[in-house]
PDB file of C-alpha atoms in Angstrom:
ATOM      1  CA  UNK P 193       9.324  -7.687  24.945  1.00 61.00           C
ATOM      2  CA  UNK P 194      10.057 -10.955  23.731  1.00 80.00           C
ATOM      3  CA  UNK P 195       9.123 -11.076  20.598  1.00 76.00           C
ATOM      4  CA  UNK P 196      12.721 -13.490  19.228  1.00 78.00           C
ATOM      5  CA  UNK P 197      11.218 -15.768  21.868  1.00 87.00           C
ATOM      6  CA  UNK P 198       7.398 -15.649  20.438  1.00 86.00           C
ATOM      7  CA  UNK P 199       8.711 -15.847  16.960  1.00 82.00           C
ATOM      8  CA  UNK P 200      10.846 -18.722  17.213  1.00 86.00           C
ATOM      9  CA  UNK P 201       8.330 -20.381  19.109  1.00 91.00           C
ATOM     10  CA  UNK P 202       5.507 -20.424  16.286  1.00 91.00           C
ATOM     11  CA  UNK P 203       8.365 -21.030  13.585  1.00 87.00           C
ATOM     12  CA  UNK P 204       9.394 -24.147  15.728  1.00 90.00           C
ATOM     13  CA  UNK P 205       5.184 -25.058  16.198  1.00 93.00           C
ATOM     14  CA  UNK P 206       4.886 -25.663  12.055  1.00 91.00           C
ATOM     15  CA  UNK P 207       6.998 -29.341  12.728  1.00 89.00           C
ATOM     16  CA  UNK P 208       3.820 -30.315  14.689  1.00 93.00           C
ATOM     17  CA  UNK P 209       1.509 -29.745  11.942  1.00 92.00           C
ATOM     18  CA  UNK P 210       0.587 -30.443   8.140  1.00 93.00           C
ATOM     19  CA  UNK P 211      -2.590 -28.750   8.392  1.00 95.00           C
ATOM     20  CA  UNK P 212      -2.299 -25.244   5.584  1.00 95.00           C
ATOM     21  CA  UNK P 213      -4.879 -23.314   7.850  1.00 96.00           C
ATOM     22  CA  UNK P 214      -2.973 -23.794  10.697  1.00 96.00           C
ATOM     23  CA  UNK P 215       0.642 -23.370   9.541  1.00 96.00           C
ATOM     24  CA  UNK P 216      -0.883 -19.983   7.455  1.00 97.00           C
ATOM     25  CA  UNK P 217      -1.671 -18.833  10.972  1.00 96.00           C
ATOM     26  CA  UNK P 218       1.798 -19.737  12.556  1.00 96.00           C
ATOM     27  CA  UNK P 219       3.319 -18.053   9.469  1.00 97.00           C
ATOM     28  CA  UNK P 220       1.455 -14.863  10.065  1.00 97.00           C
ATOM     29  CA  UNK P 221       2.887 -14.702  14.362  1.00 95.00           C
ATOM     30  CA  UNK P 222       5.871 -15.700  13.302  1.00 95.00           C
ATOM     31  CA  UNK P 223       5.879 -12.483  10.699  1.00 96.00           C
ATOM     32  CA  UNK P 224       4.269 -10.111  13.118  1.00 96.00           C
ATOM     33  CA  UNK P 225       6.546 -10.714  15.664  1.00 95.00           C
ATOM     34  CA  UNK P 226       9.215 -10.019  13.074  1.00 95.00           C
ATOM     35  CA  UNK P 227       7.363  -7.382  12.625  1.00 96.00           C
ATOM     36  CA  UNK P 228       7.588  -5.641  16.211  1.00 94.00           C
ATOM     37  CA  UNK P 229      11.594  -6.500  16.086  1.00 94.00           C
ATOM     38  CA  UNK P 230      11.425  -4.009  12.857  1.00 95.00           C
ATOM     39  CA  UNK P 231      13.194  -7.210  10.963  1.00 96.00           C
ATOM     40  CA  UNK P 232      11.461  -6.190   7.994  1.00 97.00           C
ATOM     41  CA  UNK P 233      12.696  -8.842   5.140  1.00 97.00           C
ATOM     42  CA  UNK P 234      11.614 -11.505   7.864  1.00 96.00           C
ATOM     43  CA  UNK P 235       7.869 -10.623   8.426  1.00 97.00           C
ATOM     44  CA  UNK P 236       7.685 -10.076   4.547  1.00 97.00           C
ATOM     45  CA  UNK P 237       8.880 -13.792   4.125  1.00 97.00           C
ATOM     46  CA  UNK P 238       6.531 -15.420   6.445  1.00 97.00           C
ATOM     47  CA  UNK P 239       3.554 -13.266   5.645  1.00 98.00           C
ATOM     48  CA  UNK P 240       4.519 -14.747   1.803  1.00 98.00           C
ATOM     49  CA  UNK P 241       4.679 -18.096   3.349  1.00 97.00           C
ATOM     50  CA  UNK P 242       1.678 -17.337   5.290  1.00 97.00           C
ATOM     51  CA  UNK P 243      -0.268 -17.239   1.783  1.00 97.00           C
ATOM     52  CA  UNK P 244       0.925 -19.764   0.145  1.00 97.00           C
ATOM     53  CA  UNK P 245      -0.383 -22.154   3.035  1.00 96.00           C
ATOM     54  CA  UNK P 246      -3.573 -20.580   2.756  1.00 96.00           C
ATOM     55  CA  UNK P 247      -3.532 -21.114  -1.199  1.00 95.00           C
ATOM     56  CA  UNK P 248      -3.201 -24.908  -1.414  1.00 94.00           C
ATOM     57  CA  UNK P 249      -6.577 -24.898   0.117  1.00 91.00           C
ATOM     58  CA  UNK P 250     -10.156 -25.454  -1.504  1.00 82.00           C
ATOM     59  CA  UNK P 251     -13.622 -23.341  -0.867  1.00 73.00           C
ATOM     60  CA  UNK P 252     -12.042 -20.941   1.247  1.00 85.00           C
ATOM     61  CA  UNK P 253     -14.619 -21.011   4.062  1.00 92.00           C
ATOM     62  CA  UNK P 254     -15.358 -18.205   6.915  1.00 95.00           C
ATOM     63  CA  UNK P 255     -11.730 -19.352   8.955  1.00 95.00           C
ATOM     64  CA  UNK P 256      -9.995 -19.102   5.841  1.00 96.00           C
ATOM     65  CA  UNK P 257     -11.344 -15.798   5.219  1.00 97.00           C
ATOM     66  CA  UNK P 258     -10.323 -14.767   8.844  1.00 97.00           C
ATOM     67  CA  UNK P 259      -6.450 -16.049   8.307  1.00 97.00           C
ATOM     68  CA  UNK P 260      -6.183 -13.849   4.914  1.00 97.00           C
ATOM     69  CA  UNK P 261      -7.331 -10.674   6.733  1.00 98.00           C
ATOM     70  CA  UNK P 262      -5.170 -11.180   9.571  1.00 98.00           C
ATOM     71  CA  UNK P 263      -2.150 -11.415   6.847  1.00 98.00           C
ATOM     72  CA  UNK P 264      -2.888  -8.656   4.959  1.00 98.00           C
ATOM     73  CA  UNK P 265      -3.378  -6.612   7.992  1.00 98.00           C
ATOM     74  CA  UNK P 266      -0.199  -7.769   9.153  1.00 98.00           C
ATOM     75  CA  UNK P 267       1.206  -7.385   5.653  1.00 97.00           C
ATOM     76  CA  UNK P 268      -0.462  -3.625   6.298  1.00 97.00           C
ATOM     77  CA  UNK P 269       1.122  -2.886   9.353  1.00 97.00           C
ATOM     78  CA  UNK P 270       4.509  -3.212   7.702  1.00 97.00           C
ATOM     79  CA  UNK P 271       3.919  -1.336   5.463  1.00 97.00           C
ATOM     80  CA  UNK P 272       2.878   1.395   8.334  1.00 96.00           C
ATOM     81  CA  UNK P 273       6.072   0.604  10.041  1.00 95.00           C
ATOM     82  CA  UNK P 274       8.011   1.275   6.515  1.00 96.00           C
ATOM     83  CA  UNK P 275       6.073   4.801   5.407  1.00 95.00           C
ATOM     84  CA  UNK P 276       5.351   2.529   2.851  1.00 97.00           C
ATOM     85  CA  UNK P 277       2.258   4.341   1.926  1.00 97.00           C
ATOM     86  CA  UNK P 278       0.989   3.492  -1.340  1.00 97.00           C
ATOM     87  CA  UNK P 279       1.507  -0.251  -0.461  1.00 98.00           C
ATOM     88  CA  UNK P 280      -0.560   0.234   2.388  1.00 98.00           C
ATOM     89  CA  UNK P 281      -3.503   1.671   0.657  1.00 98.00           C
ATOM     90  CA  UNK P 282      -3.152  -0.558  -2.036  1.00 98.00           C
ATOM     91  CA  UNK P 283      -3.702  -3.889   0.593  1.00 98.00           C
ATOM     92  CA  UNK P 284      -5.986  -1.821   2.328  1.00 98.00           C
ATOM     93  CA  UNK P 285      -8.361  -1.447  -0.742  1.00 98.00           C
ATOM     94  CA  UNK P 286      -7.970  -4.861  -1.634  1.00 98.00           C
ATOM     95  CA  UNK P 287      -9.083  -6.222   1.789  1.00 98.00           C
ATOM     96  CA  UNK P 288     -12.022  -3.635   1.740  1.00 98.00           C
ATOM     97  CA  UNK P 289     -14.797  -5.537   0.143  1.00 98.00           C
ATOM     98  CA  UNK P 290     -13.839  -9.217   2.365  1.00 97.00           C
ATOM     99  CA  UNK P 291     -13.183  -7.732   5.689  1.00 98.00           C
ATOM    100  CA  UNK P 292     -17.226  -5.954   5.218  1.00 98.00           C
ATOM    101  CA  UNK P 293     -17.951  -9.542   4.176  1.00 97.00           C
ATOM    102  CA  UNK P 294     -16.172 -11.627   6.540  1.00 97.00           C
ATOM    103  CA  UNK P 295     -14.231  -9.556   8.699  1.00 98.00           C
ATOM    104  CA  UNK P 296     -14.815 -10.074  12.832  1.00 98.00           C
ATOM    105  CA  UNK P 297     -15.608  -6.934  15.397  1.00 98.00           C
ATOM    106  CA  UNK P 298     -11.936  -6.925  16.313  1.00 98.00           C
ATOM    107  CA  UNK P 299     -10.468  -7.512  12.566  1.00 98.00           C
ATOM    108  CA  UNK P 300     -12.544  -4.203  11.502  1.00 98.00           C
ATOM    109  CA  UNK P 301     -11.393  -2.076  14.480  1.00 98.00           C
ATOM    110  CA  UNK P 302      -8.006  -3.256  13.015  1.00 98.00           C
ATOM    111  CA  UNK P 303      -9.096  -2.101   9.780  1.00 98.00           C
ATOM    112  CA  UNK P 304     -10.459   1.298  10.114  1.00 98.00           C
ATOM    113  CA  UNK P 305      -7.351   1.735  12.555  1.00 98.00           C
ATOM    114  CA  UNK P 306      -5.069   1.441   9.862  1.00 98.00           C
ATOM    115  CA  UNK P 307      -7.161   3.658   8.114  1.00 98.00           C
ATOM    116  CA  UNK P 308      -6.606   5.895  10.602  1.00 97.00           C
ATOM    117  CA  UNK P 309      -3.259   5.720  10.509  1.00 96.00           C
ATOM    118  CA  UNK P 310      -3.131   5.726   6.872  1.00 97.00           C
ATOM    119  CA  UNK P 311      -4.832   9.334   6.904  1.00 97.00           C
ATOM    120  CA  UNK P 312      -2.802  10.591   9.570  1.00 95.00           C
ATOM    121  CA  UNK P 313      -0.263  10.333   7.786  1.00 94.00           C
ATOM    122  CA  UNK P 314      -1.007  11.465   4.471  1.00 94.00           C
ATOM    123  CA  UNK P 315      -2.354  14.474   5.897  1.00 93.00           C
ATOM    124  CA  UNK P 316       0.701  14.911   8.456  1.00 92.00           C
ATOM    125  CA  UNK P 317      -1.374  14.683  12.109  1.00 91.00           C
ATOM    126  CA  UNK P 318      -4.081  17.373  11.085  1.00 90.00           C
ATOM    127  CA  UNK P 319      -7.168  16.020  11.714  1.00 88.00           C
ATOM    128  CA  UNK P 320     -10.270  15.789   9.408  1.00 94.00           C
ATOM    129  CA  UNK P 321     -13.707  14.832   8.223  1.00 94.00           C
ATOM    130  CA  UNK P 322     -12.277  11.659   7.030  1.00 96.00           C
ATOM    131  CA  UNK P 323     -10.024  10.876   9.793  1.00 96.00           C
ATOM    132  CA  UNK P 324     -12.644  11.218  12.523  1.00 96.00           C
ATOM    133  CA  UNK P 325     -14.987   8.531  10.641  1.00 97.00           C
ATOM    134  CA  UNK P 326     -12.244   6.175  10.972  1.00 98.00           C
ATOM    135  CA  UNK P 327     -11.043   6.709  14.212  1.00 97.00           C
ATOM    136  CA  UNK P 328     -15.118   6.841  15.113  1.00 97.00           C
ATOM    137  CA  UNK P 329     -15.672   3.089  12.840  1.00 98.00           C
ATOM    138  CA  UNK P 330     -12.508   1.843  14.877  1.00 98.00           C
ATOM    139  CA  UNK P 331     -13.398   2.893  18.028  1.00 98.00           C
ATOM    140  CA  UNK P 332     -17.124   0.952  17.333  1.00 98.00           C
ATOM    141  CA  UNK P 333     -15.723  -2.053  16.372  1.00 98.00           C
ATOM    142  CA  UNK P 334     -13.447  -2.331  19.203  1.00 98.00           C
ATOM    143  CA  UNK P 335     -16.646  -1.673  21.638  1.00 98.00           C
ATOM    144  CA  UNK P 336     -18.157  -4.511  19.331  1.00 98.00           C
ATOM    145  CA  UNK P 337     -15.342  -6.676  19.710  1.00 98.00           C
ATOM    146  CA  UNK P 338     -15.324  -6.930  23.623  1.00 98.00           C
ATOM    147  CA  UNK P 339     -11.643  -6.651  23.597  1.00 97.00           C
ATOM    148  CA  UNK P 340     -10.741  -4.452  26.573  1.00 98.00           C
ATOM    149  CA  UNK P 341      -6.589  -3.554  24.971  1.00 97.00           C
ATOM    150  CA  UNK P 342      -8.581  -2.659  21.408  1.00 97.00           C
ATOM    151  CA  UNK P 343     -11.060  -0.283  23.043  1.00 98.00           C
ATOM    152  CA  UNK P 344      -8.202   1.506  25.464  1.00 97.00           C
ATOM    153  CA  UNK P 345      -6.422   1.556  22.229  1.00 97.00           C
ATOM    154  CA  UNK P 346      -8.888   3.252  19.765  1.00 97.00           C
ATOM    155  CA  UNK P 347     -10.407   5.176  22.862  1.00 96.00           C
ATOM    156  CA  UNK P 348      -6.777   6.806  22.906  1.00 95.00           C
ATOM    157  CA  UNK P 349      -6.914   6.869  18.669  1.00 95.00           C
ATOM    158  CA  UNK P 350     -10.041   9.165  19.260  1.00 95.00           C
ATOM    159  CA  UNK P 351      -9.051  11.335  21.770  1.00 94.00           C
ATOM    160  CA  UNK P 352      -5.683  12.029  19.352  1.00 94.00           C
ATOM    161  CA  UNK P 353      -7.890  12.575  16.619  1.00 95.00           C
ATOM    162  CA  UNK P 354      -9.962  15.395  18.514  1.00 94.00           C
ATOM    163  CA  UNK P 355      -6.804  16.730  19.380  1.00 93.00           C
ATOM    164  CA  UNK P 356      -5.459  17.417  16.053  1.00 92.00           C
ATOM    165  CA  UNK P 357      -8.518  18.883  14.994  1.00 91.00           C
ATOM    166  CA  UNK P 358      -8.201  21.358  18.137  1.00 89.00           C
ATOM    167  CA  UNK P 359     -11.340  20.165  19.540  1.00 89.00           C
ATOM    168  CA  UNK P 360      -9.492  20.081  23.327  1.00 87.00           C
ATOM    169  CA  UNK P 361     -12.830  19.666  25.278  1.00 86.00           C
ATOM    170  CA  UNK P 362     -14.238  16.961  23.423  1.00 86.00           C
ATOM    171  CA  UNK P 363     -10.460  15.147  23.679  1.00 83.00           C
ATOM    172  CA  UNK P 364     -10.529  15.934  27.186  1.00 81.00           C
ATOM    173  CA  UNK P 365     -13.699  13.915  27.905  1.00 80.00           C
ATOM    174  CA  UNK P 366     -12.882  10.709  25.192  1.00 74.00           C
TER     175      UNK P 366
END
């Protein structure tokens, strides 16, 4: 993986542009790619500078919208990475309301995928009522989205699920 590569490449892309929407969304690949590199204190600073691009601008309209989701669930997935779990539920519940609002097929399979990791591990990879609806909305949304790596993805989310509830046949068929 390259991710130094990616990351330095969207940190060197904000000299070509003033735009805020723009640089919010350079800010946010720059911070996920920090991310992947487990460089922690990194993808916390550019998600932070990923907002405060975002917050210089007026009516936030439905691309607006879009950027903040994908920064808090980048901003979530850190704090995946860290078994920072109370952080994560606590961005997860504030993006709950916009992402049903304004969220996108893919940015909800990304949603009720953290969810799903969120319950797995709060309830240590034993599977549940609550963790199947998750896995089951991320596994729609992906479908909905089109995007072939998010259904393979929350097809193999499911199939885990089913096998931590002992259900072996139905896992065997997902």
């Amino acid at each position: 993986a390259r991710y130094g590569e990616s990351a330095e490449a969207y940190t060197s892309a904000l000299a070509y542009t003033t735009d805020a929407l723009p640089r919010a969304i350079l800010y946010c690949e720059a911070g996920e790619a920090a991310t992947a590199q487990m460089d922690f204190g990194t993808a916390q600073d550019r998600f932070e500078q990923a907002l405060q691009e975002l917050a210089v601008l007026d009516a936030p309209g439905e691309p607006w919208w879009r950027a903040w989701l994908d920064i808090k669930q980048a901003w979530a997935a850190l704090y995946y990475y860290q078994a920072q779990l109370a952080d994560l539920d606590a961005v997860l519940s504030e993006i709950a309301v916009p992402m049903a609002k304004h969220g996108t097929a893919r940015q909800k399979a990304d949603y009720y995928g953290a969810l799903t990791q969120l319950t797995f591990r709060r309830e240590r990879y034993v599977g549940s009522t609550e963790l199947m609806a998750y896995v089951s909305e991320a596994l729609h949304w992906a479908e909905a989205s089109g995007d072939a790596e998010k259904i393979a993805l929350h097809r193999f989310g499911y199939g885990f699920a089913l096998l931590t509830m002992r259900r072996l046949d139905e896992a065997l068929v997902s």
